[in-house]
Coordinates of C-alpha atoms and ligand atoms in Angstrom, one line a residue:
Chain A
X1 CA 3.8 -5.9 4.9
X2 CA 3.7 -2.4 6.1
X3 CA 1.7 -1.2 3.1
X4 CA -1.4 1.1 3.0
X5 CA -3.5 -1.9 2.4
X6 CA -2.8 -3.5 5.6
X7 CA -6.2 -4.2 7.3
X8 CA -7.5 -2.9 10.4
X9 CA -7.8 -4.7 13.8
X10 CA -9.0 -8.2 13.0
X11 CA -12.5 -9.2 14.1
X12 CA -11.1 -12.6 15.0
X13 CA -9.4 -11.4 18.3
X14 CA -11.9 -12.3 21.0
X15 CA -14.0 -15.5 21.3
X16 CA -17.3 -13.8 20.3
X17 CA -15.2 -12.2 17.5
X18 CA -13.8 -15.5 16.3
X19 CA -17.2 -16.8 16.3
X20 CA -18.8 -14.1 14.4
X21 CA -15.8 -14.0 11.7
X22 CA -16.2 -17.7 11.3
X23 CA -20.1 -17.6 10.4
X24 CA -21.1 -18.5 7.0
X25 CA -22.9 -16.1 4.8
X26 CA -26.3 -17.7 5.6
X27 CA -25.9 -17.7 9.4
X28 CA -24.7 -14.1 9.1
X29 CA -28.0 -13.3 7.3
X30 CA -29.8 -15.3 10.1
X31 CA -28.1 -13.4 12.8
X32 CA -28.8 -9.9 11.4
X33 CA -32.5 -10.8 10.7
X34 CA -32.8 -12.0 14.2
X35 CA -31.3 -8.8 15.3
X36 CA -33.6 -6.9 13.5
X37 CA -36.9 -8.8 14.6
X38 CA -35.7 -8.5 18.2
X39 CA -35.2 -4.9 17.9
X40 CA -38.4 -4.2 16.1
X41 CA -40.4 -6.4 18.7
X42 CA -39.0 -4.2 21.6
X43 CA -39.8 -1.2 19.6
X44 CA -43.2 -2.2 19.1
X45 CA -43.7 -3.1 22.6
X46 CA -42.3 0.2 23.9
X47 CA -44.2 2.5 21.7
X48 CA -47.1 0.4 20.5
X49 CA -48.1 -1.5 23.6
X50 CA -46.8 0.3 26.6
X51 CA -46.9 3.7 25.1
X52 CA -43.8 4.7 26.9
X53 CA -42.9 7.1 24.2
X54 CA -45.8 9.1 22.2
X55 CA -46.3 7.4 18.8
X56 CA -46.5 10.9 17.2
X57 CA -42.8 11.6 17.8
X58 CA -41.8 8.0 17.1
X59 CA -44.2 5.6 15.5
X60 CA -44.2 2.0 16.2
X61 CA -42.8 -0.5 13.6
X62 CA -46.2 -1.7 12.6
X63 CA -47.5 1.7 12.0
X64 CA -44.3 2.3 9.8
X65 CA -45.2 -0.7 7.6
X66 CA -48.7 0.2 7.3
X67 CA -47.3 3.7 6.3
X68 CA -45.0 2.2 3.8
X69 CA -48.1 0.1 2.4
X70 CA -50.0 3.5 2.2
X71 CA -47.2 5.6 0.3
X72 CA -46.5 2.6 -2.0
X73 CA -50.2 2.2 -2.9
X74 CA -51.3 5.6 -3.1
X75 CA -48.6 6.5 -5.7
X76 CA -46.8 8.8 -3.5
X77 CA -43.4 7.0 -3.8
X78 CA -44.0 6.6 -7.5
X79 CA -44.6 10.3 -7.6
X80 CA -41.7 11.4 -5.6
X81 CA -38.9 8.7 -5.9
X82 CA -38.0 9.4 -9.3
X83 CA -37.3 13.1 -8.8
X84 CA -34.9 12.2 -6.0
X85 CA -33.2 9.6 -7.7
X86 CA -32.8 11.8 -10.8
X87 CA -31.2 14.7 -8.7
X88 CA -29.2 12.1 -6.8
X89 CA -27.7 10.3 -9.9
X90 CA -27.0 13.5 -11.8
X91 CA -25.4 15.2 -8.7
X92 CA -23.2 12.1 -7.9
X93 CA -22.4 11.8 -11.5
X94 CA -21.3 15.4 -11.9
X95 CA -19.4 14.9 -8.4
X96 CA -17.4 12.1 -10.0
X97 CA -16.7 14.0 -13.1
X98 CA -15.3 16.9 -10.9
X99 CA -13.9 15.0 -8.4
X100 CA -11.6 12.6 -10.0
X101 CA -9.5 14.9 -12.2
X102 CA -9.4 17.4 -9.5
X103 CA -8.3 14.7 -6.8
X104 CA -5.7 13.4 -9.1
X105 CA -4.4 16.9 -9.7
X106 CA -4.4 17.8 -6.0
X107 CA -2.3 14.6 -5.3
X108 CA 0.1 14.8 -7.7
X109 CA 0.9 18.7 -7.9
X110 CA 2.2 20.2 -4.7
X111 CA 1.3 23.7 -6.1
X112 CA -2.2 22.8 -7.0
X113 CA -2.5 21.3 -3.4
X114 CA -1.3 24.5 -1.8
X115 CA -3.4 26.9 -3.8
X116 CA -6.6 24.9 -4.6
X117 CA -6.3 22.9 -1.3
X118 CA -7.4 25.5 1.2
X119 CA -10.3 26.8 -0.6
X120 CA -11.6 23.3 -1.3
X121 CA -11.3 22.5 2.4
X122 CA -13.2 25.7 3.3
X123 CA -16.1 24.8 1.0
X124 CA -16.0 21.2 2.4
X125 CA -15.8 22.5 6.1
X126 CA -19.2 24.5 5.2
X127 CA -22.3 22.6 6.5
X128 CA -24.2 22.0 3.3
X129 CA -27.5 23.6 5.1
X130 CA -25.6 27.0 4.5
X131 CA -25.6 26.5 0.8
X132 CA -29.4 25.7 0.7
X133 CA -30.7 29.4 0.5
X134 CA -27.9 30.2 -2.2
X135 CA -28.7 27.0 -4.0
X136 CA -32.2 28.2 -4.3
X137 CA -31.4 31.7 -5.5
X138 CA -29.0 30.3 -8.0
X139 CA -30.8 27.5 -9.3
X140 CA -34.6 28.1 -8.6
X141 CA -37.1 25.7 -7.2
X142 CA -36.8 22.8 -9.6
X143 CA -34.3 19.8 -9.6
X144 CA -31.3 22.5 -9.6
X145 CA -30.8 23.1 -6.1
X146 CA -31.2 19.4 -5.2
X147 CA -28.5 18.3 -7.7
X148 CA -26.1 21.2 -6.5
X149 CA -26.3 20.0 -2.9
X150 CA -25.8 16.5 -3.8
X151 CA -22.7 17.6 -5.8
X152 CA -21.3 20.0 -3.2
X153 CA -21.9 17.0 -0.6
X154 CA -20.2 14.4 -2.6
X155 CA -17.5 16.0 -4.5
X156 CA -15.1 16.6 -1.5
X157 CA -14.7 13.3 0.1
X158 CA -14.0 11.9 -3.2
X159 CA -11.5 14.3 -4.3
X160 CA -9.6 14.5 -0.9
X161 CA -9.6 10.7 -0.5
X162 CA -8.2 10.4 -3.9
X163 CA -5.4 13.1 -3.4
X164 CA -4.3 11.4 -0.2
X165 CA -4.1 8.0 -1.7
X166 CA -1.7 9.5 -4.4
X167 CA 0.3 11.4 -1.7
X168 CA 0.7 8.4 0.7
X169 CA 1.9 5.9 -2.2
X170 CA 4.4 3.7 -0.4
X171 CA 7.8 5.0 -1.2
X172 CA 9.6 1.8 -1.2
X173 CA 7.0 0.6 -4.1
X174 CA 8.0 3.9 -6.0
X175 CA 11.7 3.1 -5.5
X176 CA 11.0 -0.3 -6.7
X177 CA 9.2 0.8 -9.9
X178 CA 12.1 3.3 -10.6
X179 CA 14.8 0.6 -10.2
X180 CA 12.9 -1.6 -12.5
X181 CA 13.0 0.9 -15.2
X182 CA 9.8 3.0 -14.7
X183 CA 10.0 6.4 -16.2
X184 CA 8.7 9.5 -14.3
X185 CA 5.8 9.3 -16.7
X186 CA 5.1 5.6 -16.3
X187 CA 5.0 6.0 -12.6
X188 CA 1.4 7.5 -12.8
X189 CA -0.4 4.8 -14.7
X190 CA 1.9 1.8 -13.2
X191 CA 2.0 2.9 -9.6
X192 CA 0.2 6.0 -8.3
X193 CA -3.2 5.2 -9.9
X194 CA -3.6 1.6 -8.9
X195 CA -2.3 2.1 -5.3
X196 CA -5.0 4.9 -4.9
X197 CA -7.9 2.9 -5.8
X198 CA -8.6 1.6 -2.2
X199 CA -8.7 5.2 -1.4
X200 CA -11.0 6.2 -4.2
X201 CA -13.5 3.6 -3.1
X202 CA -13.2 4.9 0.5
X203 CA -14.1 8.3 -0.8
X204 CA -16.9 7.0 -2.8
X205 CA -18.6 5.4 0.0
X206 CA -18.6 8.5 2.1
X207 CA -19.6 10.4 -1.0
X208 CA -22.7 8.2 -1.4
X209 CA -23.8 8.9 2.1
X210 CA -23.0 12.6 2.1
X211 CA -24.9 12.9 -1.4
X212 CA -28.0 11.6 0.2
X213 CA -27.8 14.0 3.1
X214 CA -27.2 16.9 0.7
X215 CA -30.1 15.7 -1.1
X216 CA -32.5 15.4 2.0
X217 CA -31.2 19.0 2.9
X218 CA -32.4 20.5 -0.2
X219 CA -35.6 18.6 -0.6
X220 CA -36.7 19.2 3.1
X221 CA -36.5 22.8 2.7
X222 CA -39.5 23.4 0.4
X223 CA -38.9 21.2 -2.8
X224 CA -42.1 20.6 -4.5
X225 CA -41.4 16.9 -5.3
X226 CA -39.0 14.4 -4.0
X227 CA -38.5 12.0 -1.1
X228 CA -37.8 14.9 1.3
X229 CA -41.1 16.7 0.2
X230 CA -42.9 13.6 0.8
X231 CA -41.6 13.3 4.4
X232 CA -42.3 16.9 5.1
X233 CA -46.0 16.5 3.8
X234 CA -46.5 13.4 5.8
X235 CA -45.1 15.0 9.1
X236 CA -47.2 18.1 8.5
X237 CA -50.4 15.9 8.3
X238 CA -49.3 13.8 11.4
X239 CA -48.7 10.6 9.3
X240 CA -45.5 9.8 11.1
X241 CA -45.6 6.4 10.1
X242 CA -45.7 7.2 6.4
X243 CA -42.8 9.9 7.1
X244 CA -40.8 7.1 8.7
X245 CA -41.6 4.7 5.9
X246 CA -40.0 7.2 3.5
X247 CA -37.1 7.9 5.6
X248 CA -36.5 4.1 5.5
X249 CA -36.9 3.9 1.7
X250 CA -34.1 6.6 1.5
X251 CA -31.9 4.6 3.9
X252 CA -32.2 1.5 2.1
X253 CA -31.3 3.4 -1.1
X254 CA -28.3 4.6 0.4
X255 CA -27.1 1.4 1.9
X256 CA -27.6 -0.1 -1.4
X257 CA -25.6 2.4 -3.2
X258 CA -22.7 1.8 -0.6
X259 CA -22.9 -1.9 -1.3
X260 CA -23.0 -1.4 -5.0
X261 CA -19.7 0.7 -4.5
X262 CA -18.1 -2.0 -2.5
X263 CA -19.1 -4.6 -5.2
X264 CA -17.6 -2.5 -7.9
X265 CA -14.5 -2.4 -5.8
X266 CA -14.1 -5.8 -5.5
X267 CA -14.7 -6.3 -9.3
X268 CA -12.1 -3.4 -10.2
X269 CA -9.6 -4.1 -7.3
X270 CA -9.7 -8.0 -6.5
X271 CA -6.6 -7.5 -4.6
X272 CA -8.1 -5.8 -1.6
X273 CA -10.5 -8.6 -1.0
X274 CA -10.4 -10.6 2.3
X275 CA -7.9 -10.0 4.9
X276 CA -4.5 -11.8 4.2
X277 CA -5.8 -15.4 4.7
Chain B
X1 CA 33.4 -20.9 -7.1
X2 CA 35.8 -18.8 -4.8
X3 CA 38.9 -19.7 -6.8
X4 CA 37.0 -18.9 -10.0
X5 CA 36.0 -15.5 -8.3
X6 CA 39.7 -14.9 -7.2
X7 CA 40.8 -15.4 -10.7
X8 CA 38.3 -13.0 -12.2
X9 CA 39.0 -10.6 -9.5
X10 CA 42.6 -10.5 -10.4
X11 CA 42.1 -10.2 -14.1
X12 CA 39.4 -7.4 -14.2
X13 CA 38.7 -4.1 -12.9
X14 CA 36.0 -3.6 -10.4
X15 CA 32.5 -3.8 -11.7
X16 CA 31.2 -1.5 -8.8
X17 CA 33.6 1.2 -7.7
X18 CA 32.5 3.9 -4.9
X19 CA 34.8 6.9 -4.8
X20 CA 34.4 9.1 -2.0
X21 CA 30.7 8.7 -1.5
X22 CA 29.3 11.2 0.9
X23 CA 25.5 11.9 1.5
X24 CA 24.1 14.5 3.7
X25 CA 20.5 14.8 4.5
X26 CA 18.7 18.2 5.4
X27 CA 17.0 17.6 8.9
X28 CA 13.9 19.7 8.7
X29 CA 13.3 19.8 12.4
X30 CA 16.7 21.3 13.3
X31 CA 17.5 23.2 10.0
X32 CA 20.9 21.2 10.0
X33 CA 22.4 18.7 7.8
X34 CA 23.2 15.3 9.0
X35 CA 25.9 13.1 7.5
X36 CA 24.5 9.8 6.6
X37 CA 27.7 8.6 4.8
X38 CA 31.2 9.9 4.7
X39 CA 33.7 9.3 2.2
X40 CA 33.0 5.7 1.3
X41 CA 35.4 4.0 -0.9
X42 CA 34.8 0.4 -2.2
X43 CA 35.4 -1.7 -5.0
X44 CA 33.3 -4.9 -5.8
X45 CA 34.9 -7.3 -8.3
X46 CA 32.5 -9.0 -10.9
X47 CA 31.1 -12.3 -9.5
X48 CA 32.0 -11.3 -6.0
X49 CA 29.4 -11.2 -3.2
X50 CA 30.1 -8.3 -0.6
X51 CA 28.0 -8.2 2.5
X52 CA 27.8 -4.9 4.4
X53 CA 27.2 -5.1 8.2
X54 CA 26.5 -2.4 10.5
X55 CA 24.2 -1.2 13.3
X56 CA 21.0 0.1 12.3
X57 CA 21.0 3.8 11.1
X58 CA 24.7 3.6 10.0
X59 CA 23.8 4.4 6.5
X60 CA 23.7 0.8 4.9
X61 CA 20.5 1.5 3.0
X62 CA 21.7 4.9 1.9
X63 CA 24.7 3.5 0.3
X64 CA 22.8 1.0 -1.4
X65 CA 20.5 3.6 -2.7
X66 CA 23.3 5.4 -4.0
X67 CA 24.6 2.5 -5.8
X68 CA 21.0 1.7 -7.2
X69 CA 20.8 5.3 -8.4
X70 CA 18.0 6.2 -6.2
X71 CA 20.0 8.7 -4.2
X72 CA 22.4 11.1 -5.6
X73 CA 25.4 11.5 -3.4
X74 CA 26.1 14.9 -2.0
X75 CA 29.7 14.4 -3.2
X76 CA 31.6 11.3 -4.7
X77 CA 30.6 8.8 -7.2
X78 CA 29.7 5.5 -8.0
X79 CA 30.8 3.7 -11.2
X80 CA 29.5 0.6 -12.5
X81 CA 31.9 -1.0 -15.0
X82 CA 33.6 2.6 -15.2
X83 CA 30.5 4.4 -16.0
X84 CA 29.3 7.0 -13.5
X85 CA 25.8 6.1 -12.0
X86 CA 23.3 8.9 -12.8
X87 CA 20.2 6.9 -11.9
X88 CA 18.7 3.3 -11.8
X89 CA 19.6 1.2 -14.8
X90 CA 18.9 -2.5 -16.0
X91 CA 22.4 -3.7 -15.0
X92 CA 21.2 -3.3 -11.2
X93 CA 18.1 -5.0 -9.6
X94 CA 17.2 -4.4 -5.9
X95 CA 15.7 -6.7 -3.3
X96 CA 13.9 -4.7 -0.6
X97 CA 13.7 -5.2 3.0
X98 CA 9.9 -4.5 2.9
X99 CA 9.6 -6.5 -0.4
X100 CA 8.1 -3.6 -2.1
X101 CA 5.7 -5.7 -4.2
X102 CA 2.8 -4.1 -6.1
X103 CA -0.2 -5.3 -4.1
X104 CA -2.6 -5.0 -7.1
X105 CA -0.5 -7.4 -9.2
X106 CA -0.3 -11.3 -8.9
X107 CA 2.9 -13.0 -8.4
X108 CA 3.4 -13.5 -12.1
X109 CA 2.7 -9.8 -12.9
X110 CA 4.9 -8.9 -10.1
X111 CA 7.5 -10.8 -11.5
X112 CA 7.3 -9.4 -15.0
X113 CA 7.4 -6.1 -13.7
X114 CA 10.8 -5.3 -14.7
X115 CA 10.6 -6.6 -18.3
X116 CA 7.2 -4.6 -18.6
X117 CA 8.9 -1.3 -17.7
X118 CA 12.0 -2.1 -19.6
X119 CA 9.9 -2.8 -22.7
X120 CA 11.0 -6.6 -23.1
X121 CA 7.6 -8.0 -23.4
X122 CA 8.1 -8.0 -27.0
X123 CA 10.7 -10.8 -26.5
X124 CA 9.1 -13.9 -27.6
X125 CA 10.2 -15.8 -24.6
X126 CA 9.2 -13.5 -21.9
X127 CA 6.8 -15.7 -20.4
X128 CA 9.1 -18.6 -20.1
X129 CA 11.7 -16.4 -18.4
X130 CA 9.1 -15.1 -15.9
X131 CA 8.0 -18.7 -15.2
X132 CA 11.6 -19.9 -14.8
X133 CA 12.3 -17.2 -12.3
X134 CA 9.2 -18.1 -10.3
X135 CA 10.2 -21.8 -10.5
X136 CA 13.7 -20.9 -9.5
X137 CA 12.6 -19.3 -6.0
X138 CA 10.2 -22.1 -5.4
X139 CA 6.9 -20.4 -6.1
X140 CA 5.4 -22.6 -8.8
X141 CA 1.8 -22.9 -8.2
X142 CA 1.3 -19.4 -6.6
X143 CA 1.6 -17.4 -9.9
X144 CA -1.9 -16.1 -9.5
X145 CA -1.7 -15.3 -5.9
X146 CA -1.7 -11.8 -4.6
X147 CA 1.2 -10.5 -2.4
X148 CA -1.2 -10.3 0.7
X149 CA -2.1 -13.9 0.4
X150 CA 1.4 -14.8 0.8
X151 CA 3.7 -15.2 3.9
X152 CA 6.6 -12.7 4.5
X153 CA 9.2 -15.3 3.3
X154 CA 7.1 -15.9 0.1
X155 CA 6.7 -12.3 -0.7
X156 CA 10.5 -12.1 -0.5
X157 CA 10.7 -14.9 -2.8
X158 CA 8.8 -12.9 -5.4
X159 CA 11.0 -10.1 -4.7
X160 CA 14.0 -12.2 -5.6
X161 CA 12.3 -13.6 -8.6
X162 CA 11.5 -10.1 -9.8
X163 CA 15.3 -9.2 -9.4
X164 CA 16.6 -12.3 -11.1
X165 CA 14.2 -12.2 -14.1
X166 CA 15.6 -8.6 -14.9
X167 CA 18.9 -10.4 -15.6
X168 CA 21.0 -7.8 -14.0
X169 CA 24.8 -7.9 -13.5
X170 CA 24.5 -6.6 -10.2
X171 CA 22.1 -7.7 -7.4
X172 CA 21.5 -5.3 -4.4
X173 CA 19.9 -6.9 -1.4
X174 CA 18.8 -4.6 1.5
X175 CA 18.4 -6.8 4.4
X176 CA 16.2 -9.0 2.2
X177 CA 15.6 -11.4 5.2
X178 CA 15.2 -8.8 7.8
X179 CA 11.5 -9.0 8.2
X180 CA 11.2 -12.9 7.8
X181 CA 10.8 -15.2 10.7
X182 CA 14.0 -16.9 12.2
X183 CA 13.3 -20.3 10.5
X184 CA 12.4 -19.2 7.1
X185 CA 15.3 -16.8 7.4
X186 CA 18.0 -19.5 7.8
X187 CA 16.5 -21.6 5.0
X188 CA 16.2 -18.6 2.7
X189 CA 19.7 -17.5 3.4
X190 CA 21.1 -20.8 2.2
X191 CA 18.8 -20.6 -1.0
X192 CA 20.0 -17.2 -1.7
X193 CA 23.6 -18.3 -1.2
X194 CA 23.0 -21.1 -3.7
X195 CA 21.1 -18.8 -6.2
X196 CA 24.1 -16.4 -6.1
X197 CA 26.6 -19.2 -6.5
X198 CA 24.7 -20.6 -9.5
X199 CA 24.0 -17.4 -11.2
X200 CA 27.4 -16.0 -10.6
X201 CA 25.9 -12.6 -9.9
X202 CA 27.9 -9.8 -8.3
X203 CA 26.2 -9.1 -5.1
X204 CA 25.9 -6.2 -2.6
X205 CA 24.3 -7.9 0.3
X206 CA 23.1 -5.8 3.2
X207 CA 22.5 -7.2 6.7
X208 CA 22.7 -6.8 10.4
X209 CA 23.0 -10.7 10.9
X210 CA 26.7 -11.6 11.6
X211 CA 26.0 -15.1 10.4
X212 CA 24.6 -14.0 7.0
X213 CA 27.4 -11.7 6.6
X214 CA 30.0 -14.4 7.0
X215 CA 28.2 -17.3 5.1
X216 CA 27.1 -15.2 2.2
X217 CA 29.9 -12.8 1.8
X218 CA 33.5 -13.3 -0.1
X219 CA 34.2 -10.1 1.9
X220 CA 32.5 -8.2 4.6
X221 CA 32.3 -4.5 4.9
X222 CA 31.7 -3.4 8.4
X223 CA 30.0 0.1 8.7
X224 CA 30.1 2.4 11.8
X225 CA 27.7 5.1 12.4
X226 CA 28.0 8.9 13.2
X227 CA 28.9 9.5 10.5
X228 CA 28.6 6.3 8.4
X229 CA 32.0 5.1 7.4
X230 CA 33.5 1.9 6.5
X231 CA 35.3 0.7 9.9
X232 CA 37.0 -2.3 8.2
X233 CA 36.8 -4.8 5.2
X234 CA 37.5 -8.6 6.0
X235 CA 37.9 -11.2 3.4
X236 CA 35.9 -14.4 4.7
X237 CA 38.0 -17.0 2.9
X238 CA 35.4 -19.6 3.6
X239 CA 35.0 -22.1 0.8
X240 CA 31.7 -22.0 -0.9
X241 CA 28.5 -20.7 0.3
X242 CA 27.5 -23.4 2.6
X243 CA 25.0 -23.5 5.3
X244 CA 25.8 -22.7 8.8
X245 CA 25.5 -26.3 9.8
X246 CA 28.5 -27.1 7.4
X247 CA 30.3 -23.8 8.6
X248 CA 29.7 -24.6 12.1
X249 CA 32.8 -26.8 12.3
X250 CA 34.8 -24.4 10.4
X251 CA 37.1 -22.5 12.6
X252 CA 37.4 -19.5 10.4
X253 CA 33.5 -19.0 10.9
X254 CA 33.8 -18.9 14.7
X255 CA 36.7 -16.7 14.7
X256 CA 35.1 -14.2 12.2
X257 CA 31.9 -14.4 14.2
X258 CA 33.6 -13.6 17.6
X259 CA 35.5 -10.8 16.0
X260 CA 32.5 -9.3 14.4
X261 CA 30.6 -9.6 17.5
X262 CA 33.2 -7.5 19.5
X263 CA 33.4 -5.0 16.7
X264 CA 29.5 -4.4 16.6
X265 CA 29.1 -4.5 20.2
X266 CA 31.9 -1.5 20.5
X267 CA 29.9 0.1 17.7
X268 CA 26.6 -0.2 19.3
X269 CA 27.9 1.1 22.7
X270 CA 29.5 4.0 20.9
X271 CA 26.5 4.8 19.0
X272 CA 24.1 4.8 22.0
X273 CA 26.3 7.4 23.7
Ligands
LIG301 N1 15.5 10.6 3.0 C1 16.2 10.7 4.2 N2 15.9 11.9 4.7 C2 16.7 12.4 5.8 N3 17.3 11.5 6.7 C3 17.5 10.3 6.1 C4 16.9 9.7 4.9 N4 17.1 8.6 4.6 C5 18.0 8.2 5.6 N5 18.2 9.0 6.6 C6 18.9 9.1 7.8 O1 20.2 8.6 7.6 C7 20.6 7.6 8.3 C8 21.2 6.4 7.7 O2 19.9 5.7 7.3 P1 20.1 4.2 6.7 O3 20.8 4.3 5.4 O4 18.5 3.9 6.3 O5 20.5 3.3 7.7 P2 20.5 1.8 7.8 O6 20.1 1.1 6.6 O7 22.0 1.3 8.0 O8 19.6 1.4 9.0 C9 19.7 7.5 9.5 O9 19.9 8.5 10.5 C10 18.5 8.0 8.8 O10 17.7 8.5 9.6
LIG302 MG1 18.3 -0.1 6.2

């Protein structure tokens, strides 16, 4: 079927691909773990043992792990993570509240797309770093600028994906709906909305990643608390292991949120699950 | 069935009547108009199955869309039972070449779509009707599958069930087997023939397969392109809607096939100039 739901190139093409695609969940976890262990071992050798790279720039894995132990036990994570989490959640929540209705409107209405679209793209195309000084001027030094940067970073990918989903709704599905009696009004809940769901979730995944980037940009430029502040402080005191450990926590958080988004998608939109077995 | 049809044909006015249907599309690239259909006149009697045959791009889908009420003709009209078509209606159902199923709905929920939109879910027996339609097209057991879990042939069976359950007077089929693999195609062609015969629906069946056109049609309308016009209308006169195997010995079948081949070959040659 030539629908928008068609999956991309399958992994099962080559022999290695077929082997990878056929792995059970347990084997896949084992494989990824093995990969990580090998990578860490090489890294430890290169930096920790042979010292080919100065550990002040890139710390060895073991010093990152001890750094992780330090920031966990010293209470640095407990002191900084909640502020970041709060800003992230509030900013992302606001992004959802703004992006979903605007995205729908943008997708549905050509005039809105023509008027609001260019402005929105212009803001989206501006690197979020550029808003940082403004955000500080507008929102002071607390959580405000961080929330703002999370919001600005996440809102557009969600909005534009949603709008694109509506505009690319399969035309023969629309014809079918009309043939079987859908009024123009019923087309929205019955056809446009469900067919845009996979696009919405693609946008959400991008939004999650960009939200974290926005958060880091705001926190790295002089926030008093937050994971970004912790990273800056650790680096300034040459505790690069701790800085990398803090970065690692942020990455783990972001990947987890992407996974949560995918889980929600599977629950909300079970029809997208698995390639056409 | 054919004699019955013939009697009905003699006694009633046409169920579908196209008069001077012309469709022009604006071509954005050149700023000109292209004539997709020019002055089509066609009558289809109740209970008749008319197949429409023609090279690709000759306006078959456009014609069907006009009858379905999805495309408004630039001039001319289509009448259903004497009433001018102004949009889609419950008297017509369409089977689409690309199935046009809703990917987020299971087989069962796809089939019930028409009843839902026409607010017929308050009818006490709607579940039975949906189930019957699913059984009729041979999809029992797949009620809770999603379209992407089904083969092309099976997806089109869902499309057929969705059309039949709406209980239209007219079935419009736009190359329903065009995207189905060759073997399934023959099997389903015969099944569709039987379903049409059983239900006695009035059918407009678009195809580019000569065999399908002959075996399913009471009459064959041959389209030509540039502009889309009716080249000729042939009454098949083959008894019943049998399978090709039965018809293979039929002299008339061979005669028609040879004739249509030469007509289409000329058309294709003309179109590619
Ligand atoms: N919505 C449209 N806008 C512009 N041109 C169209 C449109 N629909 C069909 N056409 C053109 O009209 C001609 C007939 O198309 P179609 O009815 O789909 O042919 P067929 O179904 O016989 O292959 C083609 O040249 C096609 O490009
Ligand atoms: Mg066509």
